[in-house]
Amino acid sequence: MINEATWLRPNLLPSPSQQQLLHNLVTELKQVIEGDVRFDEVSRSLYATDASPYEIKPYGVVIPKSVADISHTLKLAKQYHLPILMRGGGTSLAGQTVGEAIIIDVSKYLTNILEFNAEEAWVKVEPGVVRDQLNAFLKPYKLQFTPDVSPTNRANVGGMVANNSAGTRSIKYGKTVDQVISMRVMLTDGSMVEFKALDEKALKAKQNQQDLEGEIYRKVDALIHEHEADIRAIFPKVLRRVGGYNLDEFINNQPFNLAKLISGSEGTLAMILDVTLRLYPIPTKQCLVMLHFAKLVDALKATQYINRHQPSAVEIFDAELFRLGLANPSLKPLLGWLNGTPEAVLMVEFDGETEAEMLKGLKSLETDVEVAALSYHAHIAYEAKEQAEILDFRRKGLGIYATIKGDEKPTPFVEDAAIPVENLPYYIPEMLALCQRLGVRAVLYGHASVGVLHLRPLLDLKTDKGIRLYQRISEESFKLVKKYGGSWSGEHGDGLIRSYQNKNLFGDKLYGAFCELKAVFDPENLMNPGKIVHAAPMTENLRYGESYQAPFAPAKTYFDFSQEEGFLGAVELCTGVGACRKVGTGVMCPSYMATREEEHSTRGRANILREAMTGRLPGGLTSQEVYDALDLCLECKACKSECESQVDMAKVKYEFLQQYYDVHGVGWGARAVANTARIAPLGSLLAPIANALLPLKSIRLLIETLTQVDKRRILPSYTAESFAKWFKKQPKTTQGKKVALYADTWTMYNEKAPGQAAVKVLEACGYQVELIPYTCCGRPLISKGLLKEAKVQAEQSLDRLYDYVLKDIPVVGLEPSCIASFQDDYRDLVPSEKAEAVGKHIKMIDQFLAKAWTSGEFDPKKVFHKSTTKLMLHGHCQQRAIMGTKNSMALLNWISDEVKEVDSGCCGMAGSFGYSHYDLSMQIGEQRLFPAVKTHQSKANSHTAACGFSCRHQIKDGTGYQAKHLIEILAEALKTP
């Protein structure tokens, strides 16, 4: 229950009982809202932050299913005198989407594309549509919604409009406001109106209306006429100006369109119900020129010269970004084009409908002597794959900086200034000099083409010194922005960070006009108050602050979190950028993709953990609320590789579970799954009986009662002859280099075919195979959080495998999650030189064979047949995160010319997860994997490869088709000796 002392504002709400008023409000909302009404403490914590440095708990959250739900929420908010705040993906960097308000989250249900006209190139959408999903819909028509913001795979269109977002190609396409044709909005009196371009006659008709809409039209027109001279003189003369309100959209004979005013208003004037957007053709040709500069200032000087060649984008990367990128396993492969150690690189993009059109700008740039004199190297990327990798690296730049070690983190607050390009060589050095004088490091990247360089000072906002520097640098930066004729906000908006300077930037008269504008739209100041006008000091409501403490953080952990600066530090790695909220691509975050619930995103879990450890969530770290928030984490480890900040929620969950068990004990279900390795030998010994009993409904019901394994699942059958017994009976070759095969529990006792295939393939490639005496890696214990027992198991496994390190005998395994235990988990569970050595030594079989091939140890052409078999690879989650699937794809290409890797996300089984969370597990599989398998397997002579034991079982349960381990498919393609 919400603490009434922190919930209601007594000066606005009548007595007698604030608690009763809260109860009444929630009761009334639930009676009329079709969607979700959540005023519990967990939900308030989930929506208290965005990607900014701020944290403000809302009163509660409404997740509407319809416009009617929004209308009902507004009506009751007015009745109770409570502000409202519409929110989408919550990726705001300036704090626009946090506030003491009723949050209206449109991202779950209001995601429809309402109308589309390909011939006229426009589309009408609801505010919760994700930008990338919209463009996926438009792609077959060769059209696009152009603002390409960094969080493009989770940014909601409504939020992009409210923020007036831009992105990399604004030099060609402009900002979001330039793409807005019209919109339907809800005004504060509950009326729904359409704002669109009006001619003079239509405008007069609107002004004659005797309602709120008419009053708004009259007031806006009057303000424009009254302040036109100041608008022309004072508004910054840069393309990327999103601060204040867009009064400059109503001069220079532009059509009178209030949709342009709502754009960039950050939800302070009206609520967007739908928006009609202008679309542009997708260029068919594109190339990137990566210009390297020995000095940052040379790159800044070159930008104005580059712009005259009409590029579609010019982006800057700094040396720190490259240093961090090269240290990140998932990002290093994207930097193959990097030459030397430049202080800066400018990514220059040219595109066109034809190759000649694209090459025109490129050839012109190549002959520019002023650019050539400043740059020392130019790498041209013509291939789509390389371009995609470069653009992916650029988009992830925001989160990469969060991996900088130490309490001082790159902080967004002065990063959004838009400076005339010709003044960049002066402004940026002065900003860097300012930071240097104050003893502050800074990082830099962004949109050089339009003078928006995201400079981020590294500050520790948990200290008084850090907060004072935060304010000092902000104030000094603002003076420089004015000095060089820039805009204080170029694309990230005003929010809680920059609104406080709007009066100083625009002057008393224009700021007064902004206040009058706000008052006519929102006379009760209920629409996202405190943004753009009437702002609080920028140092209020910081997420951390000098008094920030975490009394419920564990004093001792079972995993080593020293690299993350403690368990709390591992959680605080999450900056809130919301990469875990992407949908339709990649693995992270499987549960969020299925439920579209903030609680089921990595960001949501991190917020709940942080709130619990700081005492802001009752019950502390080991509360049931935290357990529930983490329960649907599949431990896929995708966040470790796909999150730019490298948040490892799987590791955090393992640790949390052991801490939870220390207080509450271990349940039967967790204990049963964790001890799979002890049960498996017995199951194999009794295989005929066990295999006959497991499918029976009565047995499945009993198992569900005892262990929470859903009765709709049939547990894996056992093999009567273990893999070790089979191996012992096989004739052994004495030729070739020795290789030790690590057989996991599943291969040993449940499904020995992959092990048999591995022996055949390794011997055919010229190796002697030695079977390592069976020992479980402890993966089930780790996954279920029984870390005390897992440590013992890990140490035993390391002792056994370390002998092979000393003998220099390669060790190969078959199960991705088991090999991930050695390569990843052990290094933190039992940190030691032995763990490091074994982790580097052991390899998945695809890793081993790929390296042996490239080292010249064997020739695949002499070992395998190549056929017309169509092969599709589904990568195991932890394989993708820790090892990657590049080697698997290389091996499959040995035997077929028709190989593809499906972007299938997580299969949904994730070890034991799918056995106890059946419905969600199948929902995850149905999103991409199951349809892809069904389509692929419907073709003649097709196979699906899946290295994960649980993946193969999920595919069988979800599609009826049997996938095979990659090594089985390779074994079938062996040439006859």
PDB file of C-alpha atoms in Angstrom, residues 366-508:
ATOM      1  CA  GLU A 366      37.032  12.799 -52.179  1.00  0.00           C
ATOM      2  CA  THR A 367      38.279  15.841 -54.107  1.00  0.00           C
ATOM      3  CA  ASP A 368      37.819  18.282 -51.223  1.00  0.00           C
ATOM      4  CA  VAL A 369      41.328  19.461 -50.382  1.00  0.00           C
ATOM      5  CA  GLU A 370      40.244  21.148 -47.138  1.00  0.00           C
ATOM      6  CA  VAL A 371      38.833  17.904 -45.762  1.00  0.00           C
ATOM      7  CA  ALA A 372      41.823  15.908 -47.012  1.00  0.00           C
ATOM      8  CA  ALA A 373      44.226  18.272 -45.269  1.00  0.00           C
ATOM      9  CA  LEU A 374      42.544  17.582 -41.921  1.00  0.00           C
ATOM     10  CA  SER A 375      41.894  13.821 -42.161  1.00  0.00           C
ATOM     11  CA  TYR A 376      44.588  11.125 -42.209  1.00  0.00           C
ATOM     12  CA  HIS A 377      42.533   8.120 -43.382  1.00  0.00           C
ATOM     13  CA  ALA A 378      39.222   7.378 -45.096  1.00  0.00           C
ATOM     14  CA  HIS A 379      37.548   3.976 -45.016  1.00  0.00           C
ATOM     15  CA  ILE A 380      34.608   3.565 -47.400  1.00  0.00           C
ATOM     16  CA  ALA A 381      31.930   1.010 -46.508  1.00  0.00           C
ATOM     17  CA  TYR A 382      29.924  -0.026 -49.573  1.00  0.00           C
ATOM     18  CA  GLU A 383      28.601  -3.361 -48.304  1.00  0.00           C
ATOM     19  CA  ALA A 384      25.277  -3.384 -46.463  1.00  0.00           C
ATOM     20  CA  LYS A 385      26.567  -5.759 -43.763  1.00  0.00           C
ATOM     21  CA  GLU A 386      29.485  -3.530 -42.822  1.00  0.00           C
ATOM     22  CA  GLN A 387      27.278  -0.449 -42.880  1.00  0.00           C
ATOM     23  CA  ALA A 388      24.808  -2.153 -40.554  1.00  0.00           C
ATOM     24  CA  GLU A 389      27.623  -3.001 -38.130  1.00  0.00           C
ATOM     25  CA  ILE A 390      28.917   0.578 -38.108  1.00  0.00           C
ATOM     26  CA  LEU A 391      25.441   1.998 -37.564  1.00  0.00           C
ATOM     27  CA  ASP A 392      24.802  -0.553 -34.826  1.00  0.00           C
ATOM     28  CA  PHE A 393      27.988   0.534 -33.071  1.00  0.00           C
ATOM     29  CA  ARG A 394      26.946   4.178 -33.369  1.00  0.00           C
ATOM     30  CA  ARG A 395      23.478   3.531 -31.938  1.00  0.00           C
ATOM     31  CA  LYS A 396      24.931   1.670 -28.977  1.00  0.00           C
ATOM     32  CA  GLY A 397      27.298   4.521 -28.172  1.00  0.00           C
ATOM     33  CA  LEU A 398      24.987   5.933 -25.525  1.00  0.00           C
ATOM     34  CA  GLY A 399      25.030   2.814 -23.374  1.00  0.00           C
ATOM     35  CA  ILE A 400      28.681   1.939 -24.006  1.00  0.00           C
ATOM     36  CA  TYR A 401      29.792   4.915 -21.943  1.00  0.00           C
ATOM     37  CA  ALA A 402      27.905   3.545 -18.961  1.00  0.00           C
ATOM     38  CA  THR A 403      30.455   0.708 -18.755  1.00  0.00           C
ATOM     39  CA  ILE A 404      33.178   3.144 -17.654  1.00  0.00           C
ATOM     40  CA  LYS A 405      34.384   1.871 -14.292  1.00  0.00           C
ATOM     41  CA  GLY A 406      34.201   3.987 -11.156  1.00  0.00           C
ATOM     42  CA  ASP A 407      31.613   6.137  -9.410  1.00  0.00           C
ATOM     43  CA  GLU A 408      31.957   8.893 -11.981  1.00  0.00           C
ATOM     44  CA  LYS A 409      29.648   8.160 -14.914  1.00  0.00           C
ATOM     45  CA  PRO A 410      28.983  10.011 -18.191  1.00  0.00           C
ATOM     46  CA  THR A 411      25.995  12.149 -17.269  1.00  0.00           C
ATOM     47  CA  PRO A 412      23.420  13.628 -19.646  1.00  0.00           C
ATOM     48  CA  PHE A 413      22.678  17.282 -18.936  1.00  0.00           C
ATOM     49  CA  VAL A 414      24.783  19.516 -21.208  1.00  0.00           C
ATOM     50  CA  GLU A 415      24.967  16.986 -24.053  1.00  0.00           C
ATOM     51  CA  ASP A 416      22.122  18.380 -26.097  1.00  0.00           C
ATOM     52  CA  ALA A 417      23.345  21.808 -27.171  1.00  0.00           C
ATOM     53  CA  ALA A 418      22.966  22.539 -30.880  1.00  0.00           C
ATOM     54  CA  ILE A 419      25.693  24.903 -32.075  1.00  0.00           C
ATOM     55  CA  PRO A 420      26.062  26.466 -35.532  1.00  0.00           C
ATOM     56  CA  VAL A 421      28.462  24.094 -37.290  1.00  0.00           C
ATOM     57  CA  GLU A 422      30.990  26.819 -38.062  1.00  0.00           C
ATOM     58  CA  ASN A 423      31.263  27.494 -34.316  1.00  0.00           C
ATOM     59  CA  LEU A 424      31.857  23.889 -33.238  1.00  0.00           C
ATOM     60  CA  PRO A 425      35.675  24.206 -33.360  1.00  0.00           C
ATOM     61  CA  TYR A 426      35.367  26.953 -30.741  1.00  0.00           C
ATOM     62  CA  TYR A 427      32.490  25.743 -28.546  1.00  0.00           C
ATOM     63  CA  ILE A 428      33.675  22.152 -28.003  1.00  0.00           C
ATOM     64  CA  PRO A 429      37.264  23.052 -27.035  1.00  0.00           C
ATOM     65  CA  GLU A 430      35.912  25.641 -24.594  1.00  0.00           C
ATOM     66  CA  MET A 431      33.571  23.058 -23.104  1.00  0.00           C
ATOM     67  CA  LEU A 432      36.398  20.540 -22.774  1.00  0.00           C
ATOM     68  CA  ALA A 433      38.615  23.234 -21.235  1.00  0.00           C
ATOM     69  CA  LEU A 434      35.842  24.055 -18.751  1.00  0.00           C
ATOM     70  CA  CYS A 435      35.624  20.422 -17.710  1.00  0.00           C
ATOM     71  CA  GLN A 436      39.398  20.163 -17.477  1.00  0.00           C
ATOM     72  CA  ARG A 437      39.597  23.230 -15.229  1.00  0.00           C
ATOM     73  CA  LEU A 438      37.089  21.609 -12.924  1.00  0.00           C
ATOM     74  CA  GLY A 439      38.939  18.291 -12.963  1.00  0.00           C
ATOM     75  CA  VAL A 440      36.192  16.494 -14.874  1.00  0.00           C
ATOM     76  CA  ARG A 441      36.650  14.013 -17.720  1.00  0.00           C
ATOM     77  CA  ALA A 442      34.194  14.076 -20.612  1.00  0.00           C
ATOM     78  CA  VAL A 443      33.178  11.850 -23.518  1.00  0.00           C
ATOM     79  CA  LEU A 444      31.791  12.937 -26.850  1.00  0.00           C
ATOM     80  CA  TYR A 445      29.714  11.612 -29.735  1.00  0.00           C
ATOM     81  CA  GLY A 446      26.749  12.749 -31.790  1.00  0.00           C
ATOM     82  CA  HIS A 447      25.428  14.562 -34.817  1.00  0.00           C
ATOM     83  CA  ALA A 448      28.256  16.708 -36.133  1.00  0.00           C
ATOM     84  CA  SER A 449      26.305  17.600 -39.285  1.00  0.00           C
ATOM     85  CA  VAL A 450      23.860  19.743 -37.288  1.00  0.00           C
ATOM     86  CA  GLY A 451      26.168  20.819 -34.468  1.00  0.00           C
ATOM     87  CA  VAL A 452      24.690  18.511 -31.825  1.00  0.00           C
ATOM     88  CA  LEU A 453      27.638  16.836 -30.133  1.00  0.00           C
ATOM     89  CA  HIS A 454      26.664  14.814 -27.096  1.00  0.00           C
ATOM     90  CA  LEU A 455      29.368  15.863 -24.659  1.00  0.00           C
ATOM     91  CA  ARG A 456      28.947  14.112 -21.334  1.00  0.00           C
ATOM     92  CA  PRO A 457      31.002  15.014 -18.273  1.00  0.00           C
ATOM     93  CA  LEU A 458      31.824  12.147 -15.916  1.00  0.00           C
ATOM     94  CA  LEU A 459      30.282  12.952 -12.543  1.00  0.00           C
ATOM     95  CA  ASP A 460      29.465  11.149  -9.329  1.00  0.00           C
ATOM     96  CA  LEU A 461      25.985  12.375  -8.448  1.00  0.00           C
ATOM     97  CA  LYS A 462      26.105  10.520  -5.152  1.00  0.00           C
ATOM     98  CA  THR A 463      28.355  13.222  -3.711  1.00  0.00           C
ATOM     99  CA  ASP A 464      27.857  16.865  -2.843  1.00  0.00           C
ATOM    100  CA  LYS A 465      30.875  17.696  -5.006  1.00  0.00           C
ATOM    101  CA  GLY A 466      29.377  15.874  -7.975  1.00  0.00           C
ATOM    102  CA  ILE A 467      26.067  17.680  -7.633  1.00  0.00           C
ATOM    103  CA  ARG A 468      27.775  21.060  -7.364  1.00  0.00           C
ATOM    104  CA  LEU A 469      29.762  20.284 -10.517  1.00  0.00           C
ATOM    105  CA  TYR A 470      26.544  19.161 -12.194  1.00  0.00           C
ATOM    106  CA  GLN A 471      25.010  22.590 -11.617  1.00  0.00           C
ATOM    107  CA  ARG A 472      28.211  24.572 -12.256  1.00  0.00           C
ATOM    108  CA  ILE A 473      28.929  22.929 -15.610  1.00  0.00           C
ATOM    109  CA  SER A 474      25.302  23.328 -16.642  1.00  0.00           C
ATOM    110  CA  GLU A 475      25.330  27.041 -15.917  1.00  0.00           C
ATOM    111  CA  GLU A 476      28.707  27.622 -17.583  1.00  0.00           C
ATOM    112  CA  SER A 477      27.727  25.552 -20.596  1.00  0.00           C
ATOM    113  CA  PHE A 478      24.564  27.590 -21.016  1.00  0.00           C
ATOM    114  CA  LYS A 479      26.633  30.777 -21.233  1.00  0.00           C
ATOM    115  CA  LEU A 480      28.751  29.248 -23.991  1.00  0.00           C
ATOM    116  CA  VAL A 481      25.674  28.092 -25.885  1.00  0.00           C
ATOM    117  CA  LYS A 482      24.329  31.662 -25.886  1.00  0.00           C
ATOM    118  CA  LYS A 483      27.752  33.033 -26.794  1.00  0.00           C
ATOM    119  CA  TYR A 484      27.929  30.882 -29.911  1.00  0.00           C
ATOM    120  CA  GLY A 485      24.303  31.347 -30.997  1.00  0.00           C
ATOM    121  CA  GLY A 486      23.175  27.842 -30.183  1.00  0.00           C
ATOM    122  CA  SER A 487      20.114  26.098 -28.852  1.00  0.00           C
ATOM    123  CA  TRP A 488      20.203  24.760 -25.297  1.00  0.00           C
ATOM    124  CA  SER A 489      18.280  21.684 -26.457  1.00  0.00           C
ATOM    125  CA  GLY A 490      18.899  20.114 -29.853  1.00  0.00           C
ATOM    126  CA  GLU A 491      16.925  16.858 -29.637  1.00  0.00           C
ATOM    127  CA  HIS A 492      16.704  15.475 -26.109  1.00  0.00           C
ATOM    128  CA  GLY A 493      14.261  18.116 -24.899  1.00  0.00           C
ATOM    129  CA  ASP A 494      13.944  20.389 -21.883  1.00  0.00           C
ATOM    130  CA  GLY A 495      12.461  18.095 -19.242  1.00  0.00           C
ATOM    131  CA  LEU A 496      13.793  18.435 -15.718  1.00  0.00           C
ATOM    132  CA  ILE A 497      17.359  19.102 -16.876  1.00  0.00           C
ATOM    133  CA  ARG A 498      17.109  22.158 -19.125  1.00  0.00           C
ATOM    134  CA  SER A 499      13.725  23.793 -18.517  1.00  0.00           C
ATOM    135  CA  TYR A 500      15.172  25.948 -15.744  1.00  0.00           C
ATOM    136  CA  GLN A 501      17.120  27.997 -18.325  1.00  0.00           C
ATOM    137  CA  ASN A 502      14.273  28.661 -20.777  1.00  0.00           C
ATOM    138  CA  LYS A 503      13.573  32.100 -19.351  1.00  0.00           C
ATOM    139  CA  ASN A 504      17.228  33.057 -19.749  1.00  0.00           C
ATOM    140  CA  LEU A 505      17.437  31.608 -23.253  1.00  0.00           C
ATOM    141  CA  PHE A 506      14.257  33.095 -24.697  1.00  0.00           C
ATOM    142  CA  GLY A 507      13.954  36.251 -22.594  1.00  0.00           C
ATOM    143  CA  ASP A 508      11.163  37.513 -20.368  1.00  0.00           C
TER     144      ASP A 508
END
